[in-house]
CSV table of C-alpha atoms in Angstrom, one decimal:
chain,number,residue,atom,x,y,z
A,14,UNK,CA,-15.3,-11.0,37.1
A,15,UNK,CA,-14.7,-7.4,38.9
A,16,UNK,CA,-14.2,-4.5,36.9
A,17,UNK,CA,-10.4,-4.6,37.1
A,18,UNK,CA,-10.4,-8.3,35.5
A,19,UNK,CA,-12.8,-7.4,33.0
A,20,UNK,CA,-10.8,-4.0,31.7
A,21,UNK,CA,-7.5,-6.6,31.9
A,22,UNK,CA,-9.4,-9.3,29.9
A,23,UNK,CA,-10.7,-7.1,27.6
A,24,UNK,CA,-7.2,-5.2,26.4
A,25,UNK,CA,-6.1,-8.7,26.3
A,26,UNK,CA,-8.6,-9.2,23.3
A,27,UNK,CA,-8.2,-6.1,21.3
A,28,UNK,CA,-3.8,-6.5,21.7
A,29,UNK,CA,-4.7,-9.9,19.8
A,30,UNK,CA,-6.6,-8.3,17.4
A,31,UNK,CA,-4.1,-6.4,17.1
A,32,UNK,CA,-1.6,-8.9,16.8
A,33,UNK,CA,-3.8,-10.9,14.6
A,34,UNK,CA,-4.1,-7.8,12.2
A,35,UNK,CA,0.0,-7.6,12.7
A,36,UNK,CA,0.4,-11.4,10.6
A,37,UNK,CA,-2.5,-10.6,8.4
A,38,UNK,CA,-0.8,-7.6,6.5
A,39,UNK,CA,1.0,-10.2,4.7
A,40,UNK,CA,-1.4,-9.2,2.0
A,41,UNK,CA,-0.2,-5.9,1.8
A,42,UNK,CA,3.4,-7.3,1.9
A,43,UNK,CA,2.9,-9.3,-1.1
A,44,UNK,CA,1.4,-6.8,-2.4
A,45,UNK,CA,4.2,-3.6,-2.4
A,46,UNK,CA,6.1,-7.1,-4.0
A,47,UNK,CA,4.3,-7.3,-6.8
A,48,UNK,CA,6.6,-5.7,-9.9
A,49,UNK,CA,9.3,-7.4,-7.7
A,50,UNK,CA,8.2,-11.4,-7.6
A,51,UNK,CA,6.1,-11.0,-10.8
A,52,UNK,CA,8.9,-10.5,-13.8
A,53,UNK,CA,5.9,-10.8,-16.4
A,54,UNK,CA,1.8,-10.4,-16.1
A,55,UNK,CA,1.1,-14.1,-15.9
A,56,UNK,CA,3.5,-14.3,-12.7
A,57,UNK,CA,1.9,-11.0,-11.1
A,58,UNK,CA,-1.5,-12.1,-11.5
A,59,UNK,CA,-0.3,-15.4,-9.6
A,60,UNK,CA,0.4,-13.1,-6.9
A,61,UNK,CA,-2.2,-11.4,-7.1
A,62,UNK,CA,-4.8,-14.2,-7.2
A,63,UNK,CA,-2.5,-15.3,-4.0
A,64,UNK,CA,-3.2,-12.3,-1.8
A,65,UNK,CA,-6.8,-11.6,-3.2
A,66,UNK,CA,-8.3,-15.4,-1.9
A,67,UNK,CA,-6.8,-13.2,1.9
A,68,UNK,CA,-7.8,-9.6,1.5
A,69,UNK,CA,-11.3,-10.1,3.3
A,70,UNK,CA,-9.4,-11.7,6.0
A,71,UNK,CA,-6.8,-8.8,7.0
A,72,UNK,CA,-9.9,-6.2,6.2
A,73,UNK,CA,-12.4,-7.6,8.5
A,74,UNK,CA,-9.5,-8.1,11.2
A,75,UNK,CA,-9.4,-4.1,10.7
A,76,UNK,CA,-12.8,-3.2,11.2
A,77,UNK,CA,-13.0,-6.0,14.1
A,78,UNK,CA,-9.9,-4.0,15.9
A,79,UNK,CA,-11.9,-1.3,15.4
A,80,UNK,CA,-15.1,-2.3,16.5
A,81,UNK,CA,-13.6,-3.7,19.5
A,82,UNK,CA,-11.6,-0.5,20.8
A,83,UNK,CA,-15.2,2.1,20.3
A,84,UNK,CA,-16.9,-0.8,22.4
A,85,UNK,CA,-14.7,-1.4,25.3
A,86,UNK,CA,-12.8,1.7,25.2
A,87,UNK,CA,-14.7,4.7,23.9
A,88,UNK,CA,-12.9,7.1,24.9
A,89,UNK,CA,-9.8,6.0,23.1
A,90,UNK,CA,-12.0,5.5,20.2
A,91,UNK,CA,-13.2,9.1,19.7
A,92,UNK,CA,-9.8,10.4,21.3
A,93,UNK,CA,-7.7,9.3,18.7
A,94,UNK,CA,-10.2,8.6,15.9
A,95,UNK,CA,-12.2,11.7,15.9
A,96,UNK,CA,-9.0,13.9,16.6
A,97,UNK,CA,-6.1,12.2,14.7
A,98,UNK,CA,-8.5,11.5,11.6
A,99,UNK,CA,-6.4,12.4,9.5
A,100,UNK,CA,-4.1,10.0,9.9
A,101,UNK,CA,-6.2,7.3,10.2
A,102,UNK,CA,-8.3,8.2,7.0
A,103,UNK,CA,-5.2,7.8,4.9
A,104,UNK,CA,-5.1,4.4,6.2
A,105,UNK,CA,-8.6,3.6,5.8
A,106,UNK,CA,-8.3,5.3,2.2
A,107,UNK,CA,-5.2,2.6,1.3
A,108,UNK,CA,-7.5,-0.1,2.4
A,109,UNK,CA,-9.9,1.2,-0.2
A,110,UNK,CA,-7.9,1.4,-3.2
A,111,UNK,CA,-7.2,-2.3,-2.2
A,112,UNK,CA,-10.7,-3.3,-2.8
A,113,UNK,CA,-11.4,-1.2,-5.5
A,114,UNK,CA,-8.6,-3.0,-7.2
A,115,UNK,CA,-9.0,-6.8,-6.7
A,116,UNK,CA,-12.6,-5.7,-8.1
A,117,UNK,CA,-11.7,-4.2,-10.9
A,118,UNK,CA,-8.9,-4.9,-12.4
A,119,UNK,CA,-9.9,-7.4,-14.9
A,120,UNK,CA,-13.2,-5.8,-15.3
A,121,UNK,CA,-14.7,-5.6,-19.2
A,122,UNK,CA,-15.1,-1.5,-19.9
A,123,UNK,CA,-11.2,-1.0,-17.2
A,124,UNK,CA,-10.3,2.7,-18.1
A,125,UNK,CA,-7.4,2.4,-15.9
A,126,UNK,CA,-5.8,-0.4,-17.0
A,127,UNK,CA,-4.5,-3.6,-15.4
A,128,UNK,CA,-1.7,-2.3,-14.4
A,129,UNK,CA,-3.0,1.1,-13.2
A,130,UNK,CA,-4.7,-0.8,-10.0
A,131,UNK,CA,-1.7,-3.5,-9.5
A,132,UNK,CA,-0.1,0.3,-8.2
A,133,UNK,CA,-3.1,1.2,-6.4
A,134,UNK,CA,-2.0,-2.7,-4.6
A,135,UNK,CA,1.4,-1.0,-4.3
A,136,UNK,CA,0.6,1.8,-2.4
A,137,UNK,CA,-1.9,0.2,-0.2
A,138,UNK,CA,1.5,-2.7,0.3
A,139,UNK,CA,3.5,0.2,1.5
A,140,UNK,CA,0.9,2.7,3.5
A,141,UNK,CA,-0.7,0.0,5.4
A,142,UNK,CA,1.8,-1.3,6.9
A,143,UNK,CA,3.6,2.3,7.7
A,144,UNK,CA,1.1,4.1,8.8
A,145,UNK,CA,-0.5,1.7,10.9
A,146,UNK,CA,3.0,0.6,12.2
A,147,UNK,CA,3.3,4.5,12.8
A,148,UNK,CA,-0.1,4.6,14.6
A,149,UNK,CA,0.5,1.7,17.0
A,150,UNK,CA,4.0,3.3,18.3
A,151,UNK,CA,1.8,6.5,19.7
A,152,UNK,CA,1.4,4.0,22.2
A,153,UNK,CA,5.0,4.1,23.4
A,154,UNK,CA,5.7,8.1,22.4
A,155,UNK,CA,2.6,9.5,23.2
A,156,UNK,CA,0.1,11.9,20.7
A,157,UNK,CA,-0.8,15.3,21.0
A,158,UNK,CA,-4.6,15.6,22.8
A,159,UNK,CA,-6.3,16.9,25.6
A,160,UNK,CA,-9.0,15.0,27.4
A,161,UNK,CA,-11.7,17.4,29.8
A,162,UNK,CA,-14.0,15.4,31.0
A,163,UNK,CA,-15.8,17.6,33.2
A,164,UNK,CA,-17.5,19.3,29.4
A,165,UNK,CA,-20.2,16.9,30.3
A,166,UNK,CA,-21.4,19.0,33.4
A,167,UNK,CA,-20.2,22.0,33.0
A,168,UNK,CA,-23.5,23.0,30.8
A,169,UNK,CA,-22.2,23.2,27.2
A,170,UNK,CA,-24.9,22.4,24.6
A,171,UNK,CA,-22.6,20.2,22.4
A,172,UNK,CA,-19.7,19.0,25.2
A,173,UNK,CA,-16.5,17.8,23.8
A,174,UNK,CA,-14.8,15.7,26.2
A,175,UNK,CA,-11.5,15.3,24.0
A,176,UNK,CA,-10.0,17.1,21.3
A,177,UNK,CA,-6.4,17.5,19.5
A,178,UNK,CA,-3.6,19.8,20.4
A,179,UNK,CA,-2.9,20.9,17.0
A,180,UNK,CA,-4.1,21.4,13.7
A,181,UNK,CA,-2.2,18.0,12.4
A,182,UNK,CA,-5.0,16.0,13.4
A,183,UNK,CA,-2.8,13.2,13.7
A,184,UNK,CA,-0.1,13.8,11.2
A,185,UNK,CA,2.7,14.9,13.7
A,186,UNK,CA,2.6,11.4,14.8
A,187,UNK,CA,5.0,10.8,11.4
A,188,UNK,CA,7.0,13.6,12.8
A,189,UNK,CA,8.4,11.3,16.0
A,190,UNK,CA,11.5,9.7,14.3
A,191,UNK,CA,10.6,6.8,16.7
A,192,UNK,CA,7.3,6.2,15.6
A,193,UNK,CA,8.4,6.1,11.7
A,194,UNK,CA,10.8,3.1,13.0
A,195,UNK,CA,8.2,1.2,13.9
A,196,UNK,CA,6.4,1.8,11.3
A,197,UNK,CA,9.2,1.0,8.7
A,198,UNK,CA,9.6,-2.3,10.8
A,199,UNK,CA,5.5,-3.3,10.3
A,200,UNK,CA,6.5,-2.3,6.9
A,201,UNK,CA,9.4,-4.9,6.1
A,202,UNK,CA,7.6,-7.0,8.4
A,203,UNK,CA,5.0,-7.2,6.4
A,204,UNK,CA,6.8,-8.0,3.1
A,205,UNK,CA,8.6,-10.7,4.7
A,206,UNK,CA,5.4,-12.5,6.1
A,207,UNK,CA,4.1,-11.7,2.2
A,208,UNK,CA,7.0,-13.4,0.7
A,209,UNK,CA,6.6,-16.4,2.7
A,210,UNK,CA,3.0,-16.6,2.2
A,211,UNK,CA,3.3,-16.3,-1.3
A,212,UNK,CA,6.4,-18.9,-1.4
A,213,UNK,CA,3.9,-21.4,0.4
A,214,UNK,CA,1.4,-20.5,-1.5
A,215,UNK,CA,2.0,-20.3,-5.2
A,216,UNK,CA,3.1,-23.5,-7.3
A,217,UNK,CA,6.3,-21.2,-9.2
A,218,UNK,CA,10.0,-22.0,-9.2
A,219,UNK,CA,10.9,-19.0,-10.2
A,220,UNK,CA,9.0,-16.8,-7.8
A,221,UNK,CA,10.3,-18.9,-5.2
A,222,UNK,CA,13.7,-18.2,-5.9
A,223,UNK,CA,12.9,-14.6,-6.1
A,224,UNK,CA,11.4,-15.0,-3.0
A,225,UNK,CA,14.3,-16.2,-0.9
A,226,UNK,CA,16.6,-13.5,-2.7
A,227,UNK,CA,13.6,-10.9,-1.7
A,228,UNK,CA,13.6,-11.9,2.3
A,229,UNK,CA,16.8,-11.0,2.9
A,230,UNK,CA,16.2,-8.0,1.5
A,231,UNK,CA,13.3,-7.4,4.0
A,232,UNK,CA,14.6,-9.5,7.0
A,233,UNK,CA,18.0,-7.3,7.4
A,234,UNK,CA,16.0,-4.0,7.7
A,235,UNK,CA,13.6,-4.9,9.6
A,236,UNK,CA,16.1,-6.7,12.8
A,237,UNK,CA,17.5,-3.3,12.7
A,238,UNK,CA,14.8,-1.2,13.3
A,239,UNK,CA,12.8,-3.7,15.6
A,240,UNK,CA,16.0,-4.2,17.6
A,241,UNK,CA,16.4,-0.5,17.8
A,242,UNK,CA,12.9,0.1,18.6
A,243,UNK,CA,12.5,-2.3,21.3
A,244,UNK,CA,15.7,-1.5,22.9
A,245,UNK,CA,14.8,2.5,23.1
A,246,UNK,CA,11.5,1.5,24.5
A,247,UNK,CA,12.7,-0.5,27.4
A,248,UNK,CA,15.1,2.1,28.1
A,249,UNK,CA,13.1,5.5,28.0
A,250,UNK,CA,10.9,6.9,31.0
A,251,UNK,CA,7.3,5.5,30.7
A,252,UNK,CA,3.8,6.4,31.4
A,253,UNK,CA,2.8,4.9,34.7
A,254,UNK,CA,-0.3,5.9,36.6
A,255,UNK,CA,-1.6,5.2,40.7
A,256,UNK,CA,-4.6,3.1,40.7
A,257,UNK,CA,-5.5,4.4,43.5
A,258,UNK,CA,-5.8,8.3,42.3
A,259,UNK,CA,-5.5,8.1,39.2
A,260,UNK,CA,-2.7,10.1,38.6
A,261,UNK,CA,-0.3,10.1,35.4
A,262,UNK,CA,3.3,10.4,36.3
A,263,UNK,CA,6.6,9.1,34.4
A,264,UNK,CA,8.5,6.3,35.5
A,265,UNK,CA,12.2,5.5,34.5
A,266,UNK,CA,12.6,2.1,33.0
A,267,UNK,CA,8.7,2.0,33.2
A,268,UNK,CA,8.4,-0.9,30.4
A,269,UNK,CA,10.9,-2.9,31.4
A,270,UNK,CA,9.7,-3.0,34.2
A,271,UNK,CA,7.0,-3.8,33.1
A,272,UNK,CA,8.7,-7.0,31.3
A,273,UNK,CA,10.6,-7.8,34.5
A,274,UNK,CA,7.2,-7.8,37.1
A,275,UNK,CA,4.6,-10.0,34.1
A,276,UNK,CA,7.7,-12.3,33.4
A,277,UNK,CA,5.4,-14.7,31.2
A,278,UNK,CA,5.2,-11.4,28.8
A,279,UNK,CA,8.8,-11.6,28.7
A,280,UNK,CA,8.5,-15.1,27.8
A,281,UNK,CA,6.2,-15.0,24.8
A,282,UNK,CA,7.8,-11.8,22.9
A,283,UNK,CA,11.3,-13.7,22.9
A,284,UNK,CA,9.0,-17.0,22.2
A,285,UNK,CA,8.1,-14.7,19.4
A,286,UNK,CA,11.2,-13.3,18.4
A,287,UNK,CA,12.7,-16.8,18.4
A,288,UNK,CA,10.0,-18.3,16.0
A,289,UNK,CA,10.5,-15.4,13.8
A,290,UNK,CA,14.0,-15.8,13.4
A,291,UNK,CA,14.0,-19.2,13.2
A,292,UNK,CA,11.5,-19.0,9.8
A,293,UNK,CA,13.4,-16.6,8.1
A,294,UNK,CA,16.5,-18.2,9.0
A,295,UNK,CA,15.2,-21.9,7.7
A,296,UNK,CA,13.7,-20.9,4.5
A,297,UNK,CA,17.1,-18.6,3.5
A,298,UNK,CA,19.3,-21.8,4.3
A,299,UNK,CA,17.2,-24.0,2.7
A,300,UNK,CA,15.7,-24.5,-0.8
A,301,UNK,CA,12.8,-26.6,-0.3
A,302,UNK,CA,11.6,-25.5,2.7
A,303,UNK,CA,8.1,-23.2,2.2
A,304,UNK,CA,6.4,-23.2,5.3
A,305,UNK,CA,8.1,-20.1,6.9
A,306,UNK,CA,5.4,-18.6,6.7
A,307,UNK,CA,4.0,-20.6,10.0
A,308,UNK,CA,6.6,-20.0,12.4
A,309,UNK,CA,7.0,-16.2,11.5
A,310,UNK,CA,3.3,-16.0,11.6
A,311,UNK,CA,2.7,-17.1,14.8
A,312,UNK,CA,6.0,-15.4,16.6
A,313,UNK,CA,4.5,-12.0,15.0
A,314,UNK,CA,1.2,-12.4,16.9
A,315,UNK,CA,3.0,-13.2,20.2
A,316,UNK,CA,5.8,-10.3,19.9
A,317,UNK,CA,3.1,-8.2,19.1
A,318,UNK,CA,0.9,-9.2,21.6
A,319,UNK,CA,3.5,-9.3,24.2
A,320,UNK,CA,4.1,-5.5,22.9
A,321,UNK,CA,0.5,-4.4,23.1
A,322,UNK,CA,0.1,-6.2,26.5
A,323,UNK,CA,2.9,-4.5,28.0
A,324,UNK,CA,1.9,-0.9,27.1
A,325,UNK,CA,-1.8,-1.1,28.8
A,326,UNK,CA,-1.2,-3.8,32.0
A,327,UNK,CA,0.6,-3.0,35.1
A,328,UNK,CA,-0.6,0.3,35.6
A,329,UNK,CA,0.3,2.2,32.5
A,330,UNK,CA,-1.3,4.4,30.4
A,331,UNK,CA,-1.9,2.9,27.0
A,332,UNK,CA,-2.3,6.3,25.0
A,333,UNK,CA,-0.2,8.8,26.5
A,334,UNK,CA,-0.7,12.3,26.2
A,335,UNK,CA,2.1,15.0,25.6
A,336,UNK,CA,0.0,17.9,25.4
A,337,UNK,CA,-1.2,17.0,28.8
A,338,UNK,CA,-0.1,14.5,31.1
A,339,UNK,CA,-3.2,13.8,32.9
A,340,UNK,CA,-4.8,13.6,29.9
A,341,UNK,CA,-3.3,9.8,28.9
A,342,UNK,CA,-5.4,7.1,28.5
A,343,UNK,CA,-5.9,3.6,30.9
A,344,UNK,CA,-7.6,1.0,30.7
A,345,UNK,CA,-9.7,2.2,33.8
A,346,UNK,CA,-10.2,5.8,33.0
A,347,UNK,CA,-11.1,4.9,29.4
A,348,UNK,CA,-13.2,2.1,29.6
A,349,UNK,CA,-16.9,1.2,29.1
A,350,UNK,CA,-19.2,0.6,32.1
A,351,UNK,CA,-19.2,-2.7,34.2
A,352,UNK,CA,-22.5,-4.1,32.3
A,353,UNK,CA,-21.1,-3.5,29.0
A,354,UNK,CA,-17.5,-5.0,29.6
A,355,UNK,CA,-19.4,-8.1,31.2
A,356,UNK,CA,-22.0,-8.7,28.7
A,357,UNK,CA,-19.7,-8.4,25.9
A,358,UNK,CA,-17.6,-10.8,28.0
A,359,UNK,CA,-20.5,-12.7,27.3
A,360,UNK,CA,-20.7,-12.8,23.6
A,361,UNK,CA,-16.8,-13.0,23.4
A,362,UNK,CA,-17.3,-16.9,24.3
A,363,UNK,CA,-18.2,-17.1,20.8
A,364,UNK,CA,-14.6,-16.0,19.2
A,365,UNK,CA,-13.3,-19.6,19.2
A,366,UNK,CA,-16.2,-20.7,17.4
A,367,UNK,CA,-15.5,-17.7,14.9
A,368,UNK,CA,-11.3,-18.5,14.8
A,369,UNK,CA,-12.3,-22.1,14.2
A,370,UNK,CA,-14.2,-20.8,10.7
A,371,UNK,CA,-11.6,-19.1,9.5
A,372,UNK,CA,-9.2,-22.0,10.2
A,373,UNK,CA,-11.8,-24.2,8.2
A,374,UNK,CA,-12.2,-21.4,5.3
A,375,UNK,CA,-8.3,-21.1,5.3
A,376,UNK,CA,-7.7,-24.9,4.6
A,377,UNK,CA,-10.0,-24.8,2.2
A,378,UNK,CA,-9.0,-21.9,0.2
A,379,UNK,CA,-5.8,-23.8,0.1
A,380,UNK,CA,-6.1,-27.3,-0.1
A,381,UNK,CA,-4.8,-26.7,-3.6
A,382,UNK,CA,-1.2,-24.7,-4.4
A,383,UNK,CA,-2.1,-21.8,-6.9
A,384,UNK,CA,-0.2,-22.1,-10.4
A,385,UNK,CA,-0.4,-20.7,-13.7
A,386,UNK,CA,-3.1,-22.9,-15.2
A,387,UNK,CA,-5.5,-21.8,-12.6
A,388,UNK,CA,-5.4,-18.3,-13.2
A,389,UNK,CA,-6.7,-18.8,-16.6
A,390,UNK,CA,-9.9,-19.3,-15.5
A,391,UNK,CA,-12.3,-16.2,-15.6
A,392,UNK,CA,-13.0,-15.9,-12.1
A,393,UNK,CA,-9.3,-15.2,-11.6
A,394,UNK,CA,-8.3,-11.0,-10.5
């Protein structure tokens, strides 16, 4: 592979970890549902029990996404996590009063209460999902940093190649009315893949049926505000850049054109859309139907990765700057050296082997529908 193929291939993986992360905030879905599908604590802790046999899952993803970005893009990774930390600790710190409470919940000696940490599930259900929803439309809008590169030779003792614009560190990205739609979408996206997962999941009438009454409530919203986000996006000016100089510059139309010159991205997100639909659409109409949870799940990853694939292919800058144009981030200005983007090419080989576990683990987990007379037992949260 050259070194364009390899910076291609390699935003390829993190925009499916990315989309990957996307379907596995079902968890947090189901969870900002709890008080909502659970009318008494036998059927919360059902839902509970549901979403904590998954947490692991949607955390690792996380930390993968992560771990992924710092090691083929670092400069993205201190760009935006070392200067809009405060936005991302607030995730990070939702993530953590979700494993704090499927620990301790039903802990001998609980202070708190059961109930007490069921709302620490709550607001990691409804932060999650918004603020990392929130975070993933800078992509689009742009964030407020300033990128010098020449630091490193210019003789300072302790050079900082990037820092932020304001004293928000991150914040003023929930400031952009656009970026809180997308966010609010990843929100009620969430809850409606965490209704359906739940619905497939746990052996209850009754939280079925509060289930189906519960997606609409989700599924309405969030049309609206993907619609609207989607449509604004292909219609504003974009961040294009030469890859011959290397210059930033804003270009009309610049994602849909994007979706009109890679046609086979065009392809997958309404591939996506339509399999998204088509789930929420089939398990409204129909009362015994309680696999949606497939079909949304996998049009999710492909919208999302169609999304995410749009906004760093074809010459664009993936993390656009509006302090300073030239500033924004590409996947070639960005990026890790040739030897490091080709041997991690390397290891990457191994991530089918690693999909194909947690296929296994996931079957497993679930060869059995959880009901009521297994969370009696004392392993149950």
């Amino acid at each position: 592979m050259d070194y364009t193929i390899l910076q291609q291939y390699w935003w390829f993986l993190v925009s499916l970890l990315g989309a990957l992360l996307v379907f596995l905030l079902f968890v947090q879905g189901a969870n900002s549902l709890v008080f909502s599908l659970g009318s008494n604590e036998e059927e919360r802790r059902l839902i509970v029990n549901s979403t904590g046999r998954k947490w692991e899952f949607t955390f690792t993803t996380l930390v993968t996404f992560g771990g992924a970005f710092f090691a083929s893009f670092p400069l993205f990774y201190s760009t935006s996590f070392g200067g809009a930390y405060w936005l991302w600790m607030l995730i990070l710190f939702s993530f953590v009063l979700q494993a704090v409470s499927y620990e301790f919940q039903n802990k001998l000696g609980n202070l708190l209460g059961t109930r007490t940490f069921q709302w620490f599930l709550v607001i990691n259900g409804i932060l999650g999902p918004l603020l990392l929803g929130g975070a993933v439309a800078t992509f689009f809008n742009g964030s407020n940093f300033i990128v010098a590169k020449n630091n490193l030779v210019d003789g300072f003792a302790s050079p900082v190649i990037s820092s932020w614009a304001n004293a928000s560190h991150g914040l003023d990205a929930l400031l952009d009315p656009w970026n809180l739609v997308l966010g609010f979408a990843v929100f009620f996206l969430a809850r409606i893949l965490g209704i359906l997962y739940v619905m497939n999941n746990v052996d209850d009438e009754n939280i079925r049926s509060r289930g189906s009454v519960r997606l609409i409530g989700a599924a309405v919203p969030f049309v609206v505000l993907f619609v609207a986000f989607l449509v604004r996006t292909l219609v504003k000016d974009g961040y294009a850049y030469d890859p011959t100089s290397g210059v930033i510059m804003m270009e009309p139309y610049k994602y849909l054109h994007n979706f009109i010159d890679m046609w086979y991205l065009s392809v997958v997100l309404l591939a996506g859309v339509a399999l998204v639909l088509y789930g929420i659409i089939r398990t409204v109409v129909s009362k015994t139907y309680i696999c949606g949870i497939w079909p949304v799940g996998i049009g999710s990853v492909l919208t999302v990765l169609a999304l995410l694939l749009s906004a760093g292919w074809n010459n664009t800058a993936y993390y656009p700057s509006n302090a300073d144009l030239q500033s924004s981030l590409t996947i070639a200005n960005s990026c890790s050296s040739y030897f490091t983007l080709s041997t991690m090419a390397v290891v990457s080989i191994l991530i089918p082997f690693v999909l194909a576990y947690i296929v296994y683990a996931w079957y497993s987990i679930d060869k059995k529908k959880l009901d009521k007379q297994e969370i009696a037992t004392d392993e149950s949260y």
